[in-house]
Every structure is written in C-alpha cells, then in structure tokens.
XYZ file of C-alpha atoms in Angstrom:
388
model
C 77.001 -34.461 19.273
C 74.119 -33.146 21.542
C 70.965 -33.730 19.985
C 69.244 -29.633 18.469
C 65.093 -30.539 19.178
C 62.687 -26.944 18.057
C 63.144 -24.731 21.162
C 63.178 -25.397 25.011
C 63.618 -24.069 28.192
C 67.351 -23.797 29.030
C 68.808 -22.477 32.628
C 72.201 -22.896 33.833
C 76.052 -20.802 34.398
C 76.615 -21.790 29.980
C 75.130 -24.529 27.807
C 74.045 -24.916 24.126
C 71.237 -24.200 21.827
C 71.228 -25.213 18.142
C 68.497 -25.322 15.887
C 66.429 -28.203 15.509
C 68.600 -30.777 13.895
C 71.255 -28.840 13.492
C 74.154 -29.835 11.510
C 71.819 -31.086 8.884
C 69.747 -28.590 7.265
C 66.956 -26.700 9.326
C 62.775 -27.629 8.643
C 60.742 -24.594 7.004
C 58.011 -23.260 7.806
C 58.948 -23.195 11.961
C 59.088 -21.554 14.463
C 61.445 -22.475 17.480
C 61.134 -20.694 21.216
C 64.229 -20.900 23.389
C 63.853 -19.232 27.564
C 66.650 -19.260 28.529
C 67.564 -18.424 32.512
C 71.158 -17.877 34.076
C 71.503 -17.048 38.346
C 69.862 -14.041 39.274
C 72.102 -11.189 39.453
C 73.373 -11.848 36.617
C 72.638 -11.096 32.577
C 72.757 -13.469 30.392
C 75.917 -13.248 26.672
C 75.434 -15.177 23.649
C 77.739 -16.108 21.015
C 77.129 -17.491 18.326
C 79.341 -20.056 17.194
C 78.060 -20.449 13.579
C 75.556 -19.206 11.543
C 73.762 -19.856 8.353
C 69.969 -19.015 7.769
C 69.176 -17.664 4.137
C 71.393 -14.326 2.874
C 69.100 -11.307 2.830
C 69.497 -8.120 3.650
C 66.638 -7.222 5.103
C 66.099 -11.024 7.174
C 62.679 -11.075 5.779
C 62.375 -15.202 4.758
C 64.180 -17.477 8.201
C 66.451 -15.495 10.809
C 67.357 -15.725 14.205
C 66.149 -12.894 16.840
C 66.531 -12.639 20.209
C 65.027 -10.125 23.041
C 65.564 -9.651 26.614
C 63.421 -10.819 29.305
C 60.488 -14.112 27.920
C 58.139 -12.398 27.561
C 57.376 -8.872 25.727
C 61.712 -7.381 25.812
C 62.758 -5.137 23.398
C 64.590 -7.695 20.568
C 68.549 -6.740 21.269
C 68.854 -8.211 16.690
C 67.990 -10.088 14.222
C 69.948 -12.259 12.253
C 70.300 -14.443 8.986
C 73.473 -15.172 6.268
C 76.316 -16.508 7.359
C 78.010 -14.057 9.600
C 78.346 -14.504 12.683
C 77.153 -11.105 15.523
C 78.725 -10.305 18.130
C 78.051 -11.398 21.823
C 74.373 -10.536 22.555
C 74.295 -8.928 26.031
C 70.836 -9.115 27.822
C 69.585 -6.436 30.627
C 68.517 -8.908 33.568
C 68.728 -12.718 33.787
C 66.959 -13.659 31.176
C 66.698 -14.008 27.232
C 64.796 -15.343 23.900
C 65.984 -16.162 21.414
C 63.933 -17.642 18.354
C 63.790 -18.805 15.032
C 61.679 -18.500 11.938
C 62.277 -19.648 8.871
C 59.649 -20.032 5.551
C 59.235 -22.207 2.470
C 62.011 -22.032 0.278
C 66.266 -21.707 0.737
C 67.574 -23.504 4.158
C 71.206 -23.929 5.339
C 72.293 -25.313 8.884
C 70.461 -24.015 11.132
C 73.326 -21.907 14.663
C 74.773 -23.289 17.275
C 75.356 -20.447 19.972
C 76.665 -20.731 23.726
C 75.370 -19.012 26.454
C 76.782 -18.085 29.636
C 76.724 -16.172 32.944
C 78.388 -13.210 33.423
C 78.874 -10.446 35.962
C 76.729 -6.982 35.187
C 79.718 -4.425 34.011
C 79.982 -2.267 36.580
C 78.522 1.402 35.643
C 76.509 4.196 37.287
C 72.736 3.273 36.260
C 74.364 -0.444 36.395
C 73.528 -1.233 32.224
C 74.243 1.225 29.526
C 71.277 1.844 27.411
C 67.186 2.578 28.396
C 64.445 5.309 27.753
C 65.659 9.220 27.255
C 62.875 11.209 27.640
C 63.929 14.389 28.774
C 64.064 18.017 25.617
C 68.013 17.041 25.621
C 70.083 14.528 26.656
C 73.665 12.484 26.554
C 74.530 9.503 26.254
C 77.853 7.712 25.901
C 79.486 4.302 25.860
C 80.469 1.693 28.927
C 83.182 3.379 31.007
C 83.447 6.234 29.072
C 85.863 9.253 28.883
C 88.064 7.235 31.277
C 88.759 3.813 29.988
C 87.909 1.881 26.424
C 85.174 0.282 26.522
C 84.345 -3.145 27.649
C 84.162 -6.069 25.259
C 80.477 -7.692 24.593
C 78.588 -5.420 25.384
C 75.064 -4.464 23.015
C 73.811 -1.211 25.051
C 70.353 0.299 23.413
C 69.440 4.143 23.591
C 65.532 4.648 23.033
C 64.981 8.396 22.745
C 61.303 9.185 22.756
C 59.637 12.384 22.148
C 56.183 13.863 21.781
C 54.734 12.725 18.537
C 54.348 16.065 17.320
C 58.531 16.691 17.190
C 61.758 14.936 15.855
C 64.989 14.510 16.928
C 68.296 16.219 16.470
C 71.153 13.523 17.291
C 74.428 14.379 16.995
C 77.613 12.296 17.733
C 80.226 15.024 19.451
C 83.531 12.063 19.940
C 83.285 8.639 18.187
C 85.652 6.082 18.696
C 84.590 2.022 17.491
C 86.247 -0.652 15.603
C 87.258 0.517 12.816
C 86.293 -2.144 10.505
C 85.080 -2.106 6.191
C 81.680 -2.952 6.371
C 81.142 -2.421 10.716
C 81.207 -6.059 11.344
C 82.546 -6.103 14.742
C 81.880 -3.843 16.866
C 79.523 -0.484 15.004
C 76.551 2.004 16.047
C 73.279 1.631 14.733
C 70.559 4.062 13.825
C 67.287 3.202 13.481
C 63.751 5.227 12.491
C 61.556 4.033 15.323
C 61.761 2.626 18.900
C 63.286 -1.650 18.020
C 65.895 -2.331 15.638
C 64.832 -3.540 12.402
C 66.761 -3.253 9.308
C 64.157 -1.972 6.538
C 64.390 0.941 9.033
C 67.922 0.970 10.092
C 69.590 5.042 8.741
C 73.414 3.915 9.451
C 76.179 1.317 10.366
C 79.375 3.495 11.875
C 82.846 2.738 13.236
C 85.874 4.087 13.325
C 86.540 7.461 14.432
C 84.907 9.975 12.621
C 82.038 10.829 14.546
C 78.550 9.952 11.839
C 76.636 13.619 10.391
C 74.140 14.845 12.237
C 71.224 12.686 12.019
C 67.089 13.714 12.538
C 64.984 11.368 12.638
C 62.148 11.031 10.381
C 59.335 10.894 13.452
C 59.305 11.008 17.050
C 60.851 7.896 18.523
C 65.431 6.652 17.234
C 67.177 4.139 18.200
C 70.927 3.999 18.965
C 72.225 0.667 19.419
C 75.633 0.010 20.028
C 77.359 -3.888 20.194
C 80.807 -4.589 21.330
C 82.017 -8.124 19.924
C 84.790 -10.164 22.861
C 87.717 -8.745 21.137
C 89.206 -5.309 20.260
C 87.716 -2.662 22.127
C 88.691 1.311 21.950
C 87.979 5.028 23.234
C 83.891 4.987 22.363
C 81.729 7.806 22.339
C 79.308 9.927 23.226
C 76.846 11.927 21.334
C 73.842 14.470 22.182
C 70.763 14.731 21.634
C 67.514 17.478 21.287
C 63.374 17.422 20.064
C 62.875 20.144 17.505
C 59.762 21.231 16.597
C 58.588 19.768 13.052
C 58.635 22.606 10.871
C 61.787 24.540 10.317
C 61.931 28.039 11.178
C 61.296 30.565 8.382
C 63.396 32.029 6.713
C 63.830 35.446 7.894
C 64.989 33.671 11.218
C 68.216 32.961 11.168
C 69.694 29.426 10.913
C 71.833 29.049 13.940
C 69.552 26.983 15.941
C 69.813 23.927 13.236
C 73.866 21.899 13.345
C 73.558 19.993 9.797
C 75.266 21.321 7.656
C 73.111 22.716 4.567
C 76.014 20.678 2.332
C 74.825 17.460 3.691
C 71.228 17.926 3.082
C 70.193 19.059 -0.822
C 66.885 19.587 -1.884
C 65.019 19.174 -5.044
C 64.682 22.232 -6.554
C 62.448 23.135 -9.711
C 65.320 23.885 -11.538
C 67.294 21.596 -10.499
C 64.380 19.280 -11.568
C 63.299 20.328 -14.388
C 66.661 20.707 -16.424
C 65.917 17.575 -18.996
C 66.574 14.863 -17.875
C 69.033 12.989 -19.887
C 72.720 11.198 -19.859
C 75.529 12.538 -21.111
C 79.037 11.257 -21.893
C 79.482 7.842 -21.246
C 80.710 4.850 -19.355
C 85.071 6.002 -19.746
C 84.294 9.774 -19.166
C 81.887 10.026 -15.827
C 83.332 7.481 -14.611
C 86.646 9.465 -12.805
C 84.286 12.291 -11.393
C 82.005 9.934 -9.567
C 82.488 8.996 -6.030
C 81.437 5.707 -6.460
C 80.909 3.459 -9.268
C 77.900 0.330 -8.772
C 76.172 -1.915 -10.196
C 73.059 -3.384 -8.056
C 70.079 -4.037 -7.889
C 67.003 -1.922 -6.741
C 65.190 -3.963 -3.919
C 63.415 -0.532 -2.334
C 62.930 2.888 -3.544
C 60.662 5.254 -1.390
C 59.623 8.931 -2.072
C 60.433 11.713 -0.213
C 59.566 15.593 -0.187
C 60.575 14.830 -4.355
C 63.390 12.948 -3.923
C 63.670 8.628 -4.083
C 65.370 6.927 -1.311
C 67.151 3.990 -2.736
C 68.451 0.383 -1.392
C 70.027 -0.718 -4.102
C 71.648 -4.474 -3.664
C 75.209 -4.818 -4.897
C 76.357 -7.451 -7.546
C 79.601 -5.972 -7.907
C 81.876 -1.866 -6.470
C 83.976 -0.299 -8.881
C 84.500 2.137 -7.070
C 83.770 2.741 -3.704
C 85.000 6.113 -2.746
C 82.921 7.094 1.088
C 80.166 5.142 0.294
C 78.874 3.330 3.087
C 78.697 -0.744 2.333
C 76.642 -2.149 4.612
C 76.870 -6.732 4.658
C 74.821 -9.541 5.363
C 76.279 -12.722 5.151
C 77.427 -12.337 1.700
C 75.152 -9.932 0.547
C 75.959 -6.104 0.010
C 74.031 -2.932 -0.459
C 73.692 -0.057 -0.013
C 71.808 3.522 -0.058
C 70.911 6.059 -2.531
C 69.369 9.166 -2.807
C 68.185 10.106 -5.891
C 67.216 14.009 -5.495
C 65.298 14.271 -7.918
C 62.277 11.423 -8.033
C 62.277 10.934 -11.768
C 65.580 11.187 -13.154
C 67.212 9.672 -13.693
C 64.157 7.595 -13.515
C 64.693 4.222 -11.446
C 62.538 1.192 -10.367
C 61.959 -1.278 -8.079
C 63.427 -4.841 -9.524
C 65.921 -3.785 -12.250
C 69.612 -4.061 -11.989
C 71.601 -0.605 -13.121
C 74.926 1.222 -13.425
C 74.895 3.810 -11.043
C 78.197 6.686 -10.628
C 77.375 9.537 -8.147
C 78.704 11.470 -5.115
C 78.769 11.417 -1.670
C 77.166 12.320 1.461
C 78.639 12.865 4.140
C 76.821 10.041 6.338
C 77.944 7.676 3.074
C 74.911 7.471 1.281
C 75.158 7.421 -2.350
C 74.278 11.078 -3.709
C 72.834 10.763 -7.309
C 71.481 14.378 -9.174
C 69.709 14.565 -13.001
C 73.404 14.552 -14.761
C 75.122 11.664 -12.471
C 75.368 8.525 -14.816
C 73.108 6.034 -14.648
C 72.294 2.903 -16.988
C 70.861 -0.341 -17.099
C 73.659 -2.759 -16.701
C 73.832 -5.682 -18.588
C 76.535 -8.935 -17.685
C 78.728 -7.621 -21.469
C 78.810 -4.013 -19.548
C 81.406 -5.257 -17.064
C 83.902 -6.205 -19.088
C 84.068 -2.041 -19.624
C 83.766 -1.919 -15.880
C 86.548 -4.017 -14.870
C 89.048 -2.499 -17.035
C 87.775 0.580 -15.849
C 88.802 -0.383 -12.497
C 92.669 -0.622 -13.430
C 92.670 2.997 -14.043
C 94.283 5.631 -12.793
C 92.420 8.521 -12.475
C-alpha cells in the first residue's frame, strides 16, 4: 500500500492521490495541495474511490477543493462528508486538488484516481465558458443528436453589466433522475463560483426547473455527469434585464416567471394576527411537506425570510427539494412574512407548508410551525402512516 503524504506534484497518464496518512485519520489544522499534470493535449479526469471528511451541509470545516489549472483556476467543486461526487474533468491537462481540515472532528480522508482522457469532441472542444452577450443559449455536449457523455463537468459563467440581472430558463431538460440528484445534476449559483451557500438549486430528472432570476449580475451554471447512466441533456436560454421591474402600466408580457411562483409579502397578508391554528393532526394532510429540522441560515430579503433547514426527519416529502451532503439533508424554506411564523437560527422546529415550483418550501402566516421536542416524534410517526 502506498504511503500518502500532505500534497505533492504528480504527473503521468494515471495515478492515485490520497489524504495524509490514509486510511488513518487525517491530521487537524492542515492544508495540503496536489498539482496534477497529464500529457499535453489531454484533460484530467479525477474519480474519488473513497471519501470520509467531517460532514457539513456547506462544507465549512473539512473539505476538498478541485480547481482547473495550477494557479488561479476556476474552482470545479468543493466536497466533504461521505457521498462521493461523480468524475471531475478539468478543461486542460492540469488540475489542482486542495484539502483543508480544521481543529475538530476528522475522518479517514480520501483516495482518488487521476487519469488522462481525450477532450470530448465538440464544436468548441470543451463545454462551458464565459457568456457575456445580452442573450444566448447553452447546452450539454452532443445536444440534441445524442445523450451527453459520462464523466463530464461543464461550468457556464454568465456575466451581465453591473446594473442588470440575469433571467434563466431551461427549454428542454432530461438529466439522470435521483431523489437527491447525487449522480448527474445541474446546479445554479448566484455569483461566479461554486459555493453551496449561494446555490439557488440543484436539478435532475426530466422536468425543467422553474425560471431563475439572479440576485446580482452573475450566475454560474454547473453540469456534472458521473461515469454511469446518461440521458438526453438540456438546452437553456438566458437574457439580461434591468434591475427595476417594468411599472404596472406596462403589460407584464416580458417576464417569463409565472406569477404563481413568486409570492410577495403584502401588507394585508403580513398584518394578519400571527397565531397558529389547528393541531399537528389537523394540518398534516393539507400540507404539501412536513419536516423537523434545525434552522442553519436565515436571511431577510424584501420582507420575507429565506432559511436553510438541516433536516432531522422527513414525515411527508411532497415536492420539496431535499439536498444531501454525506449523511446530512437540508432544504430551503421561504417564510413569506419574515415575522410570522417567527423562526430563529439554531432552534429546532416542526415545519408544515406548501412547495414552490422550484422545490423550495413556502410557509405562510397560517402555516403550522412549532418548536420541535423529542416527544412530538411519536405523533409525527403515527401521522406518517396515515392515509390522507
């Protein structure tokens, strides 16, 4: 068995890299960098054979970062926990892998194989790139003639002028289905890099995601396929639009976001008396989803609260989009009126609500939300078996 040290420079047609001391526990407070080079004209394919790093929904503590090139390259992804990502492919013959650990919990680390591969034959040689025209399209390799290839990573970085936003729509969409989109997926991020804290959504299956509007003037669209099943792929269209929406006197034909998918906190809605009605039992069937979880992020925007919930248990999934990182599951929830129901970061809740088209949970003042205590599990487990 080879001995793995902290980082190094490796080259050749193929080889292995691993965390320091693998399969023993990796050391705390370390940062190790591996520079991989394969023969000129080839690209690097990196496949994780084993992954066991401290688990966190946002990979804030121990993580492995993968970059294109050896210096100032675009980050392809950040990984932690125990769920291995699909094969990662660089856009040139160089790739940089960096593992960072903090002072606390550790695991066995990782082992990954790198190998040289021919760049996929396609018009511009690689998929992805920087898109700066006022409107345009992008699609998976081989679209529409054949399925996309296995083992592909593509990143499209869409950049609008500073005072504009980006509107994104997927026209056709067919990506290998999985409940948690672990194998092949499209992820869309606000800003210019892959960062789970800024992820708008992660999509797979054969239903196009709802139209997406950026927060600022940059979006990053990442497509990843692993080394197994493939599918038709997708085509997406984007256009820039001014930050200010047209005034109400203009017919709203220019917007592609269906009115039903955007709920604004109106004065009338948010001035209702903030009082929970009914019981767990009476609200269970009328709710699209029922979960228990801890609020890990809570951000107020335009009168609403955007929260990320680390899930303790799912009693009714409905159409709720649930993300998985290692053994941790999380979901994004929109509390339409920020003060009602009032939820605080770090506390545990039972949350019942409806689901938007993009899979995000939606909680209204009359939705059933209450503090979660272990004794509630018994009632919830009984309701889980109930036929609505």
